[in-house]
Amino acid sequence: MGSEALSPDPGMIDELRRQIAAVPGRGESTNGRIPREQQLRRDLLPVPPPLAALLPDGGLPKGAVVAYTGAHSLLTGLLAAVTGNGGHAAVVGLPRLGLLAAAEMGAQLSRLAVIADPGPDPAEVAAVLLDGLDLVVLGLGGLAVPPSRCRVLAARARNRGATLVVAGEWANPTLRLDSRVTGYRGLGPGRGRLRSVCLDVRVSAKAGQTRHGRMDLCAKVGRTEWLPRETVSGATEVTELHEAVS
């Protein structure tokens, strides 16, 4: 890609703005009530419980920018946690992110917008969505965003009280999250059914030490649960599994 500036489809941007204007008050649940935990910590977005133990404040700060690398499973968990607790979210530029997996984690798909193909400027699409949603997950697809534009989008997220999670390189984020598949449970030599996947997660903030932990995604009947690693035994460690299930 050369230095020529590329603009997204104006029709897409206008339609997104119309849809954002129709979104109910940010974070309201369908019955008008906010869960007690959200009333106590309204400055944070909910996350899967094992991740909350690693984050400095126990959730994703509203208005923050998070740089993300690794397995898509944790991104799906973030979307499920926010929409399942009455928030509104969007995923931009990540066509392989599974909606079925999100639903099995508790996502409310009616509160989730998916823009699989945002065109040549996914950051501009994300900027529009920040105006009316609680969480925007942005896949850059290898595109580089200049630091000056990163600062503009970070200021927009902060002013709107929305959280931007970027799967790709980003200058000066509030947090950095990385997750890697390190093990599984349930598969034998050439047979069996996958019952759980272990993720190794690292969280780095601007201030403070890097935090590290492990968590399992455990398949139940029609749903997926997040559990701290120590509650699940018998997992087989295998770093080669990463490409197959990430």
Coordinates of C-alpha atoms in Angstrom, one line a residue:
M1 CA 0.0 0.0 0.0
G2 CA 1.4 3.4 -1.0
S3 CA 1.1 6.7 0.8
E4 CA -2.2 7.6 -1.0
A5 CA -5.0 8.3 1.5
L6 CA -7.9 5.8 1.2
S7 CA -11.4 6.6 2.4
P8 CA -14.1 4.2 3.5
D9 CA -17.4 4.0 1.6
P10 CA -19.4 7.1 2.5
G11 CA -22.6 5.2 2.3
M12 CA -21.3 2.7 4.9
I13 CA -20.3 5.5 7.3
D14 CA -23.6 7.3 6.9
E15 CA -25.5 4.1 7.6
L16 CA -23.4 3.3 10.7
R17 CA -24.1 6.8 12.0
R18 CA -27.8 6.3 11.6
Q19 CA -27.7 2.9 13.4
I20 CA -25.5 4.4 16.2
A21 CA -28.1 7.1 16.7
A22 CA -30.7 4.4 17.2
V23 CA -28.8 2.5 19.9
P24 CA -30.4 2.9 23.4
G25 CA -28.6 4.5 26.2
R26 CA -25.1 2.9 26.5
G27 CA -25.0 -0.1 28.7
E28 CA -28.7 -0.2 29.5
S29 CA -30.2 -3.6 29.8
T30 CA -33.5 -4.5 28.1
N31 CA -35.4 -4.2 31.3
G32 CA -33.9 -0.9 32.3
R33 CA -31.9 -2.2 35.2
I34 CA -28.1 -2.4 35.6
P35 CA -26.6 -5.4 37.4
R36 CA -25.4 -4.6 40.9
E37 CA -21.7 -5.1 40.0
Q38 CA -22.0 -2.5 37.2
Q39 CA -23.6 -0.1 39.6
L40 CA -20.6 -0.4 41.9
R41 CA -18.0 -0.2 39.1
R42 CA -19.6 1.8 36.2
D43 CA -16.2 2.9 35.0
L44 CA -15.3 -0.7 34.0
L45 CA -16.5 -3.1 31.3
P46 CA -17.1 -6.7 32.5
V47 CA -14.7 -9.4 31.4
P48 CA -14.6 -13.2 31.8
P49 CA -13.9 -13.8 35.5
P50 CA -10.4 -15.4 35.2
L51 CA -9.3 -12.3 33.2
A52 CA -10.7 -9.9 35.8
A53 CA -8.2 -11.3 38.3
L54 CA -5.3 -10.3 36.0
L55 CA -6.5 -6.8 35.1
P56 CA -5.3 -3.9 37.4
D57 CA -8.9 -2.7 38.1
G58 CA -10.7 -6.0 37.6
G59 CA -12.2 -5.0 34.3
L60 CA -11.5 -3.0 31.1
P61 CA -11.5 0.7 31.8
K62 CA -14.1 2.7 29.8
G63 CA -12.4 5.1 27.5
A64 CA -9.2 2.9 27.3
V65 CA -7.4 1.5 24.2
V66 CA -6.2 -2.1 24.5
A67 CA -3.6 -3.6 22.1
Y68 CA -4.3 -7.3 21.7
T69 CA -2.3 -10.2 20.2
G70 CA -3.0 -13.9 20.2
A71 CA -5.9 -16.3 20.1
H72 CA -9.3 -15.0 19.1
S73 CA -11.0 -16.9 21.9
L74 CA -10.3 -14.1 24.5
L75 CA -11.7 -11.5 22.1
T76 CA -14.9 -13.5 21.8
G77 CA -15.0 -13.7 25.6
L78 CA -14.8 -9.9 25.9
L79 CA -17.6 -9.4 23.4
A80 CA -19.7 -12.0 25.2
A81 CA -19.1 -10.5 28.7
V82 CA -20.1 -7.0 27.5
T83 CA -23.2 -7.9 25.5
G84 CA -24.3 -10.5 28.0
N85 CA -24.3 -7.8 30.7
G86 CA -26.5 -5.4 28.8
G87 CA -23.8 -3.5 26.8
H88 CA -23.5 -2.9 23.1
A89 CA -20.4 -3.9 21.1
A90 CA -19.0 -4.2 17.6
V91 CA -16.3 -6.2 15.9
V92 CA -14.7 -4.7 12.8
G93 CA -12.4 -6.4 10.3
L94 CA -12.3 -9.8 11.9
P95 CA -14.4 -12.1 9.6
R96 CA -13.1 -15.3 11.3
L97 CA -14.4 -14.4 14.7
G98 CA -17.1 -16.9 15.5
L99 CA -20.6 -15.8 16.4
L100 CA -21.6 -19.3 17.5
A101 CA -18.7 -19.3 20.0
A102 CA -19.7 -15.9 21.3
A103 CA -23.3 -17.1 21.8
E104 CA -22.1 -20.2 23.7
M105 CA -20.1 -17.9 26.0
G106 CA -23.3 -15.9 26.8
A107 CA -23.2 -13.1 24.1
Q108 CA -26.5 -11.4 23.2
L109 CA -26.1 -11.2 19.5
S110 CA -28.8 -8.6 19.1
R111 CA -26.4 -6.2 20.9
L112 CA -23.4 -7.1 18.7
A113 CA -22.7 -5.4 15.3
V114 CA -20.3 -7.2 12.9
I115 CA -18.6 -5.3 10.1
A116 CA -16.6 -8.1 8.6
D117 CA -15.3 -6.1 5.6
P118 CA -14.9 -2.4 6.7
G119 CA -13.1 -1.4 3.5
P120 CA -9.6 0.1 3.2
D121 CA -9.9 2.2 6.4
P122 CA -11.1 0.1 9.3
A123 CA -9.9 2.6 11.8
E124 CA -12.4 5.2 10.5
V125 CA -15.3 2.7 10.8
A126 CA -14.2 2.0 14.4
A127 CA -14.1 5.7 15.1
V128 CA -17.8 6.1 14.1
L129 CA -18.8 3.1 16.3
L130 CA -17.0 4.6 19.3
D131 CA -19.7 7.3 19.4
G132 CA -22.4 5.0 20.5
L133 CA -21.1 1.6 21.7
D134 CA -19.5 0.3 24.9
L135 CA -16.8 -1.9 23.2
V136 CA -15.3 -1.9 19.7
V137 CA -13.0 -4.7 18.7
L138 CA -10.9 -3.6 15.7
G139 CA -8.9 -5.9 13.5
L140 CA -6.3 -4.0 11.4
G141 CA -5.4 -6.9 9.1
G142 CA -1.8 -5.9 9.1
L143 CA -2.4 -2.2 8.4
A144 CA -0.3 0.3 10.2
V145 CA -2.0 3.2 11.9
P146 CA 0.3 6.3 12.4
P147 CA 0.9 7.3 16.0
S148 CA -0.8 10.7 15.4
R149 CA -4.0 8.9 14.3
C150 CA -3.7 6.5 17.2
R151 CA -3.8 9.5 19.5
V152 CA -6.9 10.9 17.8
L153 CA -8.8 7.7 18.2
A154 CA -7.6 7.3 21.8
A155 CA -9.0 10.7 22.6
R156 CA -12.3 9.9 20.9
A157 CA -12.6 6.7 22.9
R158 CA -11.8 8.6 26.1
N159 CA -14.3 11.4 25.4
R160 CA -17.1 8.9 24.5
G161 CA -16.4 6.6 27.4
A162 CA -16.0 3.7 25.0
T163 CA -13.3 1.0 25.0
L164 CA -11.3 0.2 21.9
V165 CA -9.6 -3.2 21.6
V166 CA -7.2 -3.4 18.7
A167 CA -6.0 -6.7 17.2
G168 CA -2.8 -5.3 15.7
E169 CA 0.0 -2.8 16.3
W170 CA -1.0 0.3 18.2
A171 CA 1.0 3.2 19.6
N172 CA 0.9 3.8 23.4
P173 CA -2.2 1.8 24.4
T174 CA -3.5 1.8 28.0
L175 CA -3.1 -2.0 28.3
R176 CA -1.6 -4.8 26.3
L177 CA -3.2 -8.2 26.3
D178 CA -1.7 -11.4 24.8
S179 CA -3.2 -14.8 24.9
R180 CA -1.8 -18.1 23.6
V181 CA -3.2 -21.6 23.5
T182 CA -0.9 -23.8 25.6
G183 CA -2.9 -27.0 26.2
Y184 CA -6.1 -29.0 25.8
R185 CA -8.1 -31.7 27.5
G186 CA -10.1 -34.5 26.1
L187 CA -8.2 -35.4 22.9
G188 CA -6.3 -38.7 22.8
P189 CA -4.0 -40.0 20.0
G190 CA -6.2 -39.4 16.9
R191 CA -9.5 -39.5 18.7
G192 CA -11.7 -38.0 21.4
R193 CA -13.7 -34.8 21.8
L194 CA -12.1 -31.5 22.9
R195 CA -13.5 -30.6 26.3
S196 CA -11.3 -27.6 27.3
V197 CA -8.6 -25.4 26.0
C198 CA -6.0 -23.7 28.1
L199 CA -5.0 -20.1 27.5
D200 CA -1.9 -18.5 28.7
V201 CA -2.6 -14.7 29.2
R202 CA -0.4 -11.8 29.9
V203 CA -1.5 -8.3 30.8
S204 CA 0.8 -5.3 30.6
A205 CA -0.2 -1.8 31.8
K206 CA 1.6 1.5 31.4
A207 CA 2.5 1.4 35.1
G208 CA 3.1 -1.8 37.1
Q209 CA 4.4 -5.2 36.5
T210 CA 3.2 -7.6 33.8
R211 CA 0.7 -10.0 35.1
H212 CA 0.4 -13.6 33.9
G213 CA -2.2 -16.3 34.4
R214 CA -3.8 -19.3 32.8
M215 CA -7.5 -20.0 32.2
D216 CA -9.6 -22.7 30.6
L217 CA -12.5 -22.6 28.2
C218 CA -14.6 -25.6 29.1
A219 CA -17.3 -26.9 26.8
K220 CA -20.6 -27.7 28.4
V221 CA -23.9 -28.6 26.8
G222 CA -24.6 -25.6 24.5
R223 CA -22.3 -23.3 26.4
T224 CA -18.7 -22.5 27.2
E225 CA -17.5 -21.5 30.6
W226 CA -14.3 -19.6 31.6
L227 CA -12.5 -21.1 34.6
P228 CA -9.3 -20.4 36.4
R229 CA -6.6 -22.9 35.4
E230 CA -6.3 -24.5 38.9
T231 CA -9.9 -25.6 38.8
V232 CA -9.4 -27.9 35.8
S233 CA -7.1 -30.9 36.0
G234 CA -5.8 -33.4 33.5
A235 CA -4.9 -31.0 30.7
T236 CA -2.2 -32.0 28.2
E237 CA 0.3 -29.3 27.5
V238 CA 0.9 -28.8 23.8
T239 CA 2.1 -25.6 22.2
E240 CA 1.6 -27.1 18.7
L241 CA -2.2 -26.8 19.1
H242 CA -2.1 -23.0 18.8
E243 CA -2.6 -22.8 15.1
A244 CA -5.4 -25.3 15.1
V245 CA -7.7 -23.7 17.7
S246 CA -6.7 -20.0 17.9

